[in-house]
Amino acid sequence: MPQCCVPRCLNRSEANTNGEEKLSFFRFPVDEKEKRRWQKLIRREDFTPNCNSRVCSWHFPDGKAAGPSQFEWNEGKAFPNPPSHAKRKREIPATDAAIPGPSKSLVELEIENSMLKEENISLKKQLDKQKQTFSFDHIAAYPEKVQFYTGLPDTATVLFLEKLLSKFTLNYHSDWTVQIMPLIDQLLLTLMKLKLNSGHVDLATRFNCSTATVSNIFITIVCALSDILYVGFMENNIPSREKNQTTLPNCFLPSPNCRIVLDCTEVAVSNTKSLETQSHLYSQYKGRTTLKALVGVAPNGVITFVSDLYGGSASDKAITGDSGILQHLQPGDMVMADKGFTIRDILPEGVTLNIPSFLVNGQFTQEEVNNNRLISRARIHVERSIQRLKVFRILQYIPHQFMKNANKILKVCVCLTNLQTPILLA
C-alpha cells in the first residue's frame, strides 16, 4: 500500500482527506530537473526517490503539472500577490474577464531561484573553459596534430595517460589546486612543454591562465607521471636476455646474448655563476655546459634503463660505474656499446663487452671489420631510439627553473618515447 513520502504526511492509499475526494499518489517525474525540484519542495534531506516513492495529491492544489506546493508547514498560509506600490496613481479594478493563472508559492520560488543559481555557476564554468584558445578537444580528432603537440602516437594514448592520472591524488607543487582547467588539458599543457618546450607566456596565453599556473601544472604532472610510469613500470625492470631473445630482431641474431646496449646522451643547460659548478658541467665533447645520462636500450629498440643526470664533464665509464646498471647484469649477459665505453674491467664476472675494435697496427683484420660492421648495424637502431627521445625538445635545453626536476623530466620523456610505435619488429 503506497504511502506519501513527504515528511509529516501520513496519507496512505485508499485514505480520504476530510472524508471527501479520494487521494491519488503520484510518482516522481522522469525528467531529472523536475525531479530535483520536487525533492527540494518536499524538504526531505538525504532522500533519493525510487520507483516506489509517491507523493499524495493533497500536496498538489494546483495540479500535478505545477508541482507539490501544499505542506503541513505552510498549510493555512496565504501567498498574495505583492502589494501595490505607494506611488501607483490608480488601482486597476479586477474584472471577470481577467482570469489569473495559478500563482507560485514562496517555497517554489525559492527552489527555482536555487536551481537557477546552480545553472548559472555551471554556465560560468563552461564560459571560462571556452575562453581557452586551445584545448585537447581542438586536436583530438587529428592524429597528426596529436603527434605534433604531444609526441604521442594517437588520441587513445593521451586518454590512457589521463585515466592513469585520474586514479591518483595530485599533490600540486605550489600547494594550491588548479580548478580552472580540466585534467586532460593540464596533461596537454605538460606534454606541449615537454615536446615543444613552449614558453610559459605562450602556454599561459593558449590556456587562459597565469604563468604561475603553468609552472604549477607542469611540475605537478611531471612528478606524477614520473611516479606512475617510471617508478611504477620501468625502474629496476630490465628484461633478461631470455626475454630479449623472444623479440630479437634479425640484426641482433649474431649477438643472441645481448642484454642491453649502452650509450650516453647530453642535455644543454644554462651557465652558472659558480666557476666550480661550471667546471663540473662543462662538456669537452659538446663545448658547453651540459647534463649527461646513461641510456640503456634493449635489442628491440625499447629503452629499458636511464640513469640520473651527471655533470657534462663526467666520463662514460664513471657514469656506468655509478649509475647502478652493473647490479642488474648476470653471468652470461653481453653488453654492447660504443668504443668510448672502456668498461670491461668494471663489468661483473661472467659479463662480456662487445665494442668496436680499436685500430692497432694501421689496418683492421677481416674478423675485426666483420665484427665492427655487425656492431654498427645493431647500434644504429639504438641511436634511432635516442633520437626519438630527443624529439622532446625540452631535452635540447632544460630551463634553469626546472633544474631541480631535471631527472624526472628526463625519465618521463623516456617513458613517453616507449609509448610510441616500435622501431624494430622481431
Coordinates of C-alpha atoms in Angstrom, one line a residue:
M1 CA 0.0 0.0 0.0
P2 CA 1.7 3.2 -1.1
Q3 CA 2.4 5.9 1.4
C4 CA 3.2 9.6 0.8
C5 CA 6.9 10.2 1.2
V6 CA 6.5 13.9 2.3
P7 CA 7.7 14.4 5.9
R8 CA 4.9 14.6 8.5
C9 CA 2.4 13.4 5.9
L10 CA 0.6 10.2 7.0
N11 CA -1.6 9.7 4.0
R12 CA -1.8 6.2 2.6
S13 CA -3.5 4.7 -0.4
E14 CA -7.3 4.4 -0.2
A15 CA -7.4 7.1 2.5
N16 CA -9.5 10.2 2.1
T17 CA -8.8 13.8 3.1
N18 CA -11.6 15.1 5.4
G19 CA -13.9 12.4 4.2
E20 CA -14.1 13.9 0.8
E21 CA -12.4 13.0 -2.5
K22 CA -10.2 10.0 -2.9
L23 CA -6.5 10.7 -2.9
S24 CA -4.1 9.9 -5.8
F25 CA -0.5 9.1 -5.4
F26 CA 2.0 10.4 -8.0
R27 CA 5.4 9.0 -9.0
F28 CA 8.4 11.4 -9.2
P29 CA 9.0 12.9 -12.6
V30 CA 11.3 11.1 -15.0
D31 CA 12.9 14.5 -16.0
E32 CA 15.9 14.9 -13.7
K33 CA 15.5 18.7 -13.4
E34 CA 11.8 18.4 -12.4
K35 CA 12.6 15.5 -10.1
R36 CA 15.2 17.7 -8.2
R37 CA 12.6 20.5 -8.0
W38 CA 10.1 18.1 -6.3
Q39 CA 12.8 16.9 -3.9
K40 CA 13.6 20.4 -2.8
L41 CA 9.9 21.3 -2.5
I42 CA 9.1 18.4 -0.1
R43 CA 12.1 19.3 2.1
R44 CA 13.3 15.8 2.7
E45 CA 17.0 15.6 3.3
D46 CA 19.3 12.7 2.2
F47 CA 16.4 11.2 0.2
T48 CA 16.7 9.6 -3.2
P49 CA 13.4 8.7 -4.8
N50 CA 12.9 5.4 -6.4
C51 CA 10.2 3.7 -8.5
N52 CA 8.1 3.1 -5.3
S53 CA 8.3 6.7 -4.0
R54 CA 5.0 8.5 -4.1
V55 CA 3.6 12.0 -3.3
C56 CA -0.1 12.2 -2.5
S57 CA -2.4 14.5 -4.4
W58 CA -3.2 16.6 -1.3
H59 CA 0.1 18.4 -1.9
F60 CA -0.9 19.4 -5.4
P61 CA -3.7 22.0 -5.1
D62 CA -2.9 23.5 -8.5
G63 CA -2.5 20.1 -10.2
K64 CA 0.4 17.7 -10.8
A65 CA 2.0 19.9 -13.5
A66 CA 2.5 22.8 -11.1
G67 CA 4.3 20.5 -8.6
P68 CA 3.8 20.0 -4.9
S69 CA 3.1 23.3 -3.0
Q70 CA 0.9 22.5 -0.1
F71 CA 2.5 21.1 3.1
E72 CA 1.9 20.9 6.8
W73 CA 4.4 23.6 7.4
N74 CA 2.7 26.1 5.1
E75 CA -1.0 25.0 5.4
G76 CA -3.3 27.9 6.0
K77 CA -0.7 30.5 4.9
A78 CA -1.6 32.8 2.1
F79 CA 0.7 33.9 -0.6
P80 CA -0.9 37.0 -2.0
N81 CA 0.3 39.0 -4.9
P82 CA 2.9 41.7 -4.0
P83 CA 1.2 44.8 -2.6
S84 CA 0.9 47.7 -5.0
H85 CA 3.5 50.5 -4.8
A86 CA 2.5 53.7 -2.9
K87 CA 3.4 55.8 -5.9
R88 CA 1.0 54.0 -8.2
K89 CA -1.5 56.5 -9.4
R90 CA -4.5 54.3 -9.7
E91 CA -5.6 50.7 -9.0
I92 CA -6.6 48.5 -11.9
P93 CA -10.0 47.1 -11.0
A94 CA -10.4 43.4 -11.2
T95 CA -12.8 42.2 -13.8
D96 CA -14.4 38.9 -14.5
A97 CA -12.5 38.9 -17.9
A98 CA -9.2 38.7 -16.2
I99 CA -8.5 35.1 -15.3
P100 CA -5.2 34.9 -13.5
G101 CA -3.1 31.7 -13.7
P102 CA -2.1 29.8 -10.5
S103 CA 0.5 31.8 -8.6
K104 CA 3.7 30.2 -7.4
S105 CA 4.2 29.7 -3.7
L106 CA 7.2 31.2 -1.9
V107 CA 8.7 27.8 -1.5
E108 CA 8.5 27.1 -5.2
L109 CA 10.2 30.5 -6.0
E110 CA 13.0 29.7 -3.5
I111 CA 13.6 26.4 -5.1
E112 CA 13.5 27.8 -8.6
N113 CA 15.9 30.5 -7.5
S114 CA 18.3 27.9 -6.1
M115 CA 18.2 25.9 -9.3
L116 CA 18.9 29.0 -11.4
K117 CA 21.9 29.8 -9.3
E118 CA 23.3 26.3 -9.8
E119 CA 22.7 26.6 -13.5
N120 CA 24.4 30.0 -13.5
I121 CA 27.5 28.6 -11.9
S122 CA 27.6 25.7 -14.4
L123 CA 27.3 28.1 -17.3
K124 CA 30.1 30.3 -15.9
K125 CA 32.4 27.3 -15.8
Q126 CA 31.6 26.5 -19.4
L127 CA 32.2 30.1 -20.4
D128 CA 35.6 30.1 -18.6
K129 CA 36.6 26.9 -20.5
Q130 CA 35.5 28.5 -23.8
K131 CA 37.9 31.4 -23.1
Q132 CA 40.8 29.0 -23.6
T133 CA 42.1 29.5 -27.1
F134 CA 43.5 25.9 -27.0
S135 CA 42.3 22.6 -25.5
F136 CA 42.6 18.9 -26.2
D137 CA 39.2 19.0 -27.9
H138 CA 40.7 21.1 -30.7
I139 CA 43.2 18.4 -31.7
A140 CA 41.7 15.1 -30.5
A141 CA 40.2 14.2 -33.9
Y142 CA 43.5 14.9 -35.8
P143 CA 46.3 12.3 -35.2
E144 CA 48.9 14.4 -36.9
K145 CA 48.2 17.3 -34.5
V146 CA 48.2 15.0 -31.5
Q147 CA 51.7 13.7 -32.6
F148 CA 52.9 17.3 -33.2
Y149 CA 51.8 18.8 -29.9
T150 CA 52.3 15.8 -27.5
G151 CA 54.9 13.5 -29.1
L152 CA 52.5 10.5 -28.6
P153 CA 51.1 8.4 -31.5
D154 CA 47.3 9.0 -31.1
T155 CA 44.5 10.3 -29.0
A156 CA 43.9 6.9 -27.3
T157 CA 47.4 7.1 -25.8
V158 CA 46.8 10.6 -24.4
L159 CA 43.5 9.5 -22.9
F160 CA 45.2 6.4 -21.4
L161 CA 47.6 8.7 -19.5
E162 CA 44.7 10.9 -18.4
K163 CA 43.0 7.8 -17.0
L164 CA 46.1 6.8 -15.1
L165 CA 46.5 10.3 -13.6
S166 CA 42.8 10.4 -12.6
K167 CA 43.3 7.3 -10.4
F168 CA 45.8 9.2 -8.2
T169 CA 45.6 12.2 -5.9
L170 CA 47.7 15.1 -7.4
N171 CA 49.9 16.9 -4.9
Y172 CA 50.2 20.3 -6.5
H173 CA 53.7 21.8 -6.4
S174 CA 52.6 25.2 -5.4
D175 CA 50.3 23.9 -2.6
W176 CA 47.2 25.2 -4.4
T177 CA 44.9 23.1 -6.6
V178 CA 44.3 24.1 -10.2
Q179 CA 40.5 24.1 -10.7
I180 CA 40.1 26.3 -13.7
M181 CA 41.4 23.6 -16.2
P182 CA 40.2 20.0 -16.7
L183 CA 42.8 17.3 -16.1
I184 CA 43.1 16.4 -19.8
D185 CA 44.1 20.0 -20.6
Q186 CA 46.6 20.0 -17.7
L187 CA 48.1 16.9 -19.3
L188 CA 48.1 18.5 -22.7
L189 CA 49.9 21.6 -21.3
T190 CA 52.6 19.4 -19.8
L191 CA 53.1 17.3 -22.9
M192 CA 53.4 20.5 -25.0
K193 CA 56.1 21.8 -22.7
L194 CA 58.0 18.6 -23.0
K195 CA 57.5 18.1 -26.7
L196 CA 57.8 21.7 -27.9
N197 CA 59.5 23.4 -24.9
S198 CA 56.9 26.2 -25.4
G199 CA 57.5 29.3 -23.3
H200 CA 55.4 30.0 -20.2
V201 CA 53.8 33.1 -21.6
D202 CA 52.8 31.2 -24.8
L203 CA 51.2 28.4 -22.7
A204 CA 49.5 30.8 -20.4
T205 CA 48.0 32.7 -23.3
R206 CA 46.8 29.5 -25.0
F207 CA 45.2 28.0 -21.9
N208 CA 43.9 31.4 -20.5
C209 CA 45.8 31.1 -17.2
S210 CA 48.8 32.7 -15.4
T211 CA 52.4 31.8 -15.8
A212 CA 52.4 30.7 -12.2
T213 CA 49.6 28.2 -13.0
V214 CA 51.7 26.9 -15.9
S215 CA 54.6 26.2 -13.6
N216 CA 52.3 24.6 -11.0
I217 CA 50.7 22.3 -13.5
F218 CA 53.9 21.3 -15.3
I219 CA 55.9 20.3 -12.3
T220 CA 52.9 18.6 -10.7
I221 CA 52.0 16.5 -13.7
V222 CA 55.7 15.6 -14.5
C223 CA 56.2 14.4 -10.9
A224 CA 53.0 12.4 -11.1
L225 CA 54.0 10.8 -14.5
S226 CA 57.4 10.0 -13.1
D227 CA 55.9 8.1 -10.2
I228 CA 53.4 6.3 -12.3
L229 CA 55.3 5.5 -15.5
Y230 CA 59.0 5.3 -14.4
V231 CA 58.8 4.2 -10.8
G232 CA 55.7 2.1 -11.3
F233 CA 56.7 0.3 -14.6
M234 CA 60.3 0.9 -15.6
E235 CA 62.6 1.3 -12.6
N236 CA 64.6 -1.8 -11.8
N237 CA 62.8 -3.8 -14.5
I238 CA 65.4 -4.5 -17.2
P239 CA 64.3 -7.5 -19.3
S240 CA 66.5 -10.6 -19.1
R241 CA 68.4 -11.9 -22.1
E242 CA 66.0 -14.8 -22.3
K243 CA 63.1 -12.3 -22.6
N244 CA 65.0 -10.3 -25.2
Q245 CA 65.5 -13.4 -27.3
T246 CA 61.7 -13.7 -27.7
T247 CA 61.7 -10.4 -29.7
L248 CA 65.2 -10.4 -31.1
P249 CA 65.5 -8.5 -34.4
N250 CA 67.5 -10.0 -37.3
C251 CA 70.4 -7.5 -36.9
F252 CA 71.0 -8.9 -33.4
L253 CA 70.9 -12.6 -34.3
P254 CA 74.8 -12.8 -34.3
S255 CA 74.6 -11.5 -30.7
P256 CA 71.8 -13.5 -29.1
N257 CA 73.1 -13.0 -25.5
C258 CA 72.9 -9.2 -25.8
R259 CA 71.2 -7.9 -22.7
I260 CA 71.5 -4.2 -23.2
V261 CA 73.1 -1.6 -25.5
L262 CA 74.6 1.4 -23.7
D263 CA 75.1 4.9 -24.8
C264 CA 75.2 8.4 -23.2
T265 CA 73.2 11.4 -24.1
E266 CA 73.7 15.1 -23.1
V267 CA 71.2 17.9 -22.4
A268 CA 72.2 21.5 -22.6
V269 CA 71.8 23.7 -19.5
S270 CA 72.4 27.4 -18.7
N271 CA 75.7 28.6 -17.3
T272 CA 76.0 29.2 -13.6
K273 CA 77.9 31.9 -11.7
S274 CA 79.9 29.4 -9.8
L275 CA 83.2 28.5 -11.6
E276 CA 83.3 25.2 -9.8
T277 CA 79.9 24.2 -11.0
Q278 CA 80.7 25.4 -14.5
S279 CA 83.8 23.2 -14.5
H280 CA 81.7 20.2 -13.3
L281 CA 79.0 20.8 -16.0
Y282 CA 81.3 21.7 -18.9
S283 CA 81.4 19.0 -21.7
Q284 CA 84.5 18.8 -23.8
Y285 CA 82.5 16.9 -26.4
K286 CA 79.7 19.5 -26.7
G287 CA 81.8 22.5 -25.9
R288 CA 79.4 23.9 -23.4
T289 CA 77.7 23.2 -20.0
T290 CA 75.5 20.1 -20.1
L291 CA 74.0 17.3 -18.1
K292 CA 74.8 13.8 -19.1
A293 CA 72.9 10.5 -18.6
L294 CA 73.4 6.8 -19.4
V295 CA 70.7 5.3 -21.6
G296 CA 70.3 1.5 -22.0
V297 CA 68.3 0.1 -24.9
A298 CA 67.1 -3.5 -25.4
P299 CA 67.8 -5.1 -28.8
N300 CA 64.2 -4.5 -29.9
G301 CA 64.7 -0.7 -29.5
V302 CA 62.8 -0.2 -26.2
I303 CA 64.6 2.0 -23.7
T304 CA 64.9 -0.2 -20.6
F305 CA 67.3 1.9 -18.4
V306 CA 68.1 5.5 -17.8
S307 CA 70.4 6.9 -15.1
D308 CA 70.2 10.1 -13.2
L309 CA 71.8 13.1 -14.8
Y310 CA 75.5 13.9 -14.2
G311 CA 77.7 16.8 -14.9
G312 CA 78.9 17.1 -18.5
S313 CA 82.5 16.5 -17.5
A314 CA 81.8 13.0 -16.2
S315 CA 83.2 10.2 -18.3
D316 CA 81.1 7.4 -19.8
K317 CA 83.0 4.8 -17.6
A318 CA 82.4 6.8 -14.4
I319 CA 78.7 7.2 -15.1
T320 CA 78.3 3.5 -15.9
G321 CA 80.0 2.5 -12.6
D322 CA 77.9 4.9 -10.5
S323 CA 74.5 4.5 -12.3
G324 CA 73.6 1.1 -10.9
I325 CA 73.3 -0.6 -14.2
L326 CA 76.0 -3.1 -13.4
Q327 CA 74.0 -4.5 -10.5
H328 CA 71.3 -5.8 -12.9
L329 CA 73.7 -7.8 -15.1
Q330 CA 74.0 -11.6 -14.8
P331 CA 76.8 -14.0 -15.8
G332 CA 76.3 -14.9 -19.5
D333 CA 74.9 -11.4 -20.4
M334 CA 76.6 -9.4 -23.1
V335 CA 76.7 -5.6 -23.1
M336 CA 77.1 -3.8 -26.4
A337 CA 78.4 -0.2 -26.5
D338 CA 80.5 2.3 -28.4
K339 CA 84.3 2.2 -28.3
G340 CA 84.3 5.0 -25.8
F341 CA 82.9 2.7 -23.2
T342 CA 86.1 1.2 -21.8
I343 CA 84.3 -0.6 -19.1
R344 CA 85.5 -4.2 -19.4
D345 CA 87.4 -4.0 -16.1
I346 CA 84.3 -2.9 -14.1
L347 CA 81.8 -5.4 -15.5
P348 CA 80.6 -8.2 -13.2
E349 CA 82.3 -11.6 -13.6
G350 CA 80.8 -13.6 -16.5
V351 CA 79.5 -10.5 -18.3
T352 CA 81.1 -9.8 -21.7
L353 CA 81.5 -6.5 -23.6
N354 CA 81.1 -6.1 -27.3
I355 CA 82.5 -2.8 -28.7
P356 CA 84.1 -1.9 -32.0
S357 CA 87.7 -2.9 -32.3
F358 CA 90.5 -0.3 -31.9
L359 CA 92.9 0.3 -34.8
V360 CA 96.3 -1.0 -33.6
N361 CA 98.6 -1.9 -36.5
G362 CA 97.3 0.6 -39.0
Q363 CA 94.8 -1.8 -40.5
F364 CA 91.8 -3.9 -39.2
T365 CA 91.8 -7.6 -39.7
Q366 CA 89.0 -9.2 -41.7
E367 CA 87.5 -10.5 -38.5
E368 CA 87.6 -7.0 -36.9
V369 CA 86.0 -5.5 -40.0
N370 CA 83.1 -8.0 -39.8
N371 CA 82.7 -7.5 -36.1
N372 CA 82.6 -3.7 -36.4
R373 CA 80.1 -4.0 -39.2
L374 CA 77.8 -6.2 -37.2
I375 CA 78.0 -3.8 -34.2
S376 CA 77.3 -0.8 -36.4
R377 CA 74.2 -2.5 -37.9
A378 CA 72.9 -3.2 -34.4
R379 CA 73.8 0.1 -32.7
I380 CA 72.3 2.3 -35.4
H381 CA 68.8 1.3 -34.1
V382 CA 69.9 2.3 -30.6
E383 CA 70.9 5.7 -31.9
R384 CA 67.5 6.0 -33.5
S385 CA 65.9 5.3 -30.1
I386 CA 67.9 8.1 -28.6
Q387 CA 67.0 10.4 -31.5
R388 CA 63.3 9.7 -30.7
L389 CA 64.0 10.7 -27.2
K390 CA 65.4 14.0 -28.3
V391 CA 62.1 14.7 -30.2
F392 CA 61.1 16.1 -26.8
R393 CA 62.7 19.5 -27.3
I394 CA 62.9 20.2 -23.6
L395 CA 65.9 17.8 -23.6
Q396 CA 67.7 20.1 -26.0
Y397 CA 67.8 22.8 -23.3
I398 CA 66.3 22.5 -19.8
P399 CA 65.4 25.9 -18.4
H400 CA 67.1 26.9 -15.1
Q401 CA 63.8 26.9 -13.2
F402 CA 63.4 23.2 -13.9
M403 CA 66.9 22.1 -12.9
K404 CA 65.7 20.6 -9.6
N405 CA 63.3 18.3 -11.6
A406 CA 65.6 17.6 -14.5
N407 CA 65.9 13.9 -13.6
K408 CA 62.2 13.4 -13.5
I409 CA 61.8 15.3 -16.8
L410 CA 64.3 13.1 -18.5
K411 CA 62.7 9.9 -17.2
V412 CA 59.2 10.9 -18.1
C413 CA 60.4 11.7 -21.7
V414 CA 62.0 8.2 -21.8
C415 CA 58.7 6.6 -20.8
L416 CA 56.8 8.7 -23.3
T417 CA 59.3 7.6 -26.0
N418 CA 58.5 3.9 -25.2
L419 CA 54.8 4.7 -25.8
Q420 CA 55.5 5.5 -29.4
T421 CA 55.2 2.9 -32.2
P422 CA 58.1 0.3 -32.1
I423 CA 61.2 0.9 -34.1
L424 CA 62.0 -2.7 -34.7
L425 CA 59.9 -5.8 -35.2
A426 CA 61.2 -9.3 -34.3

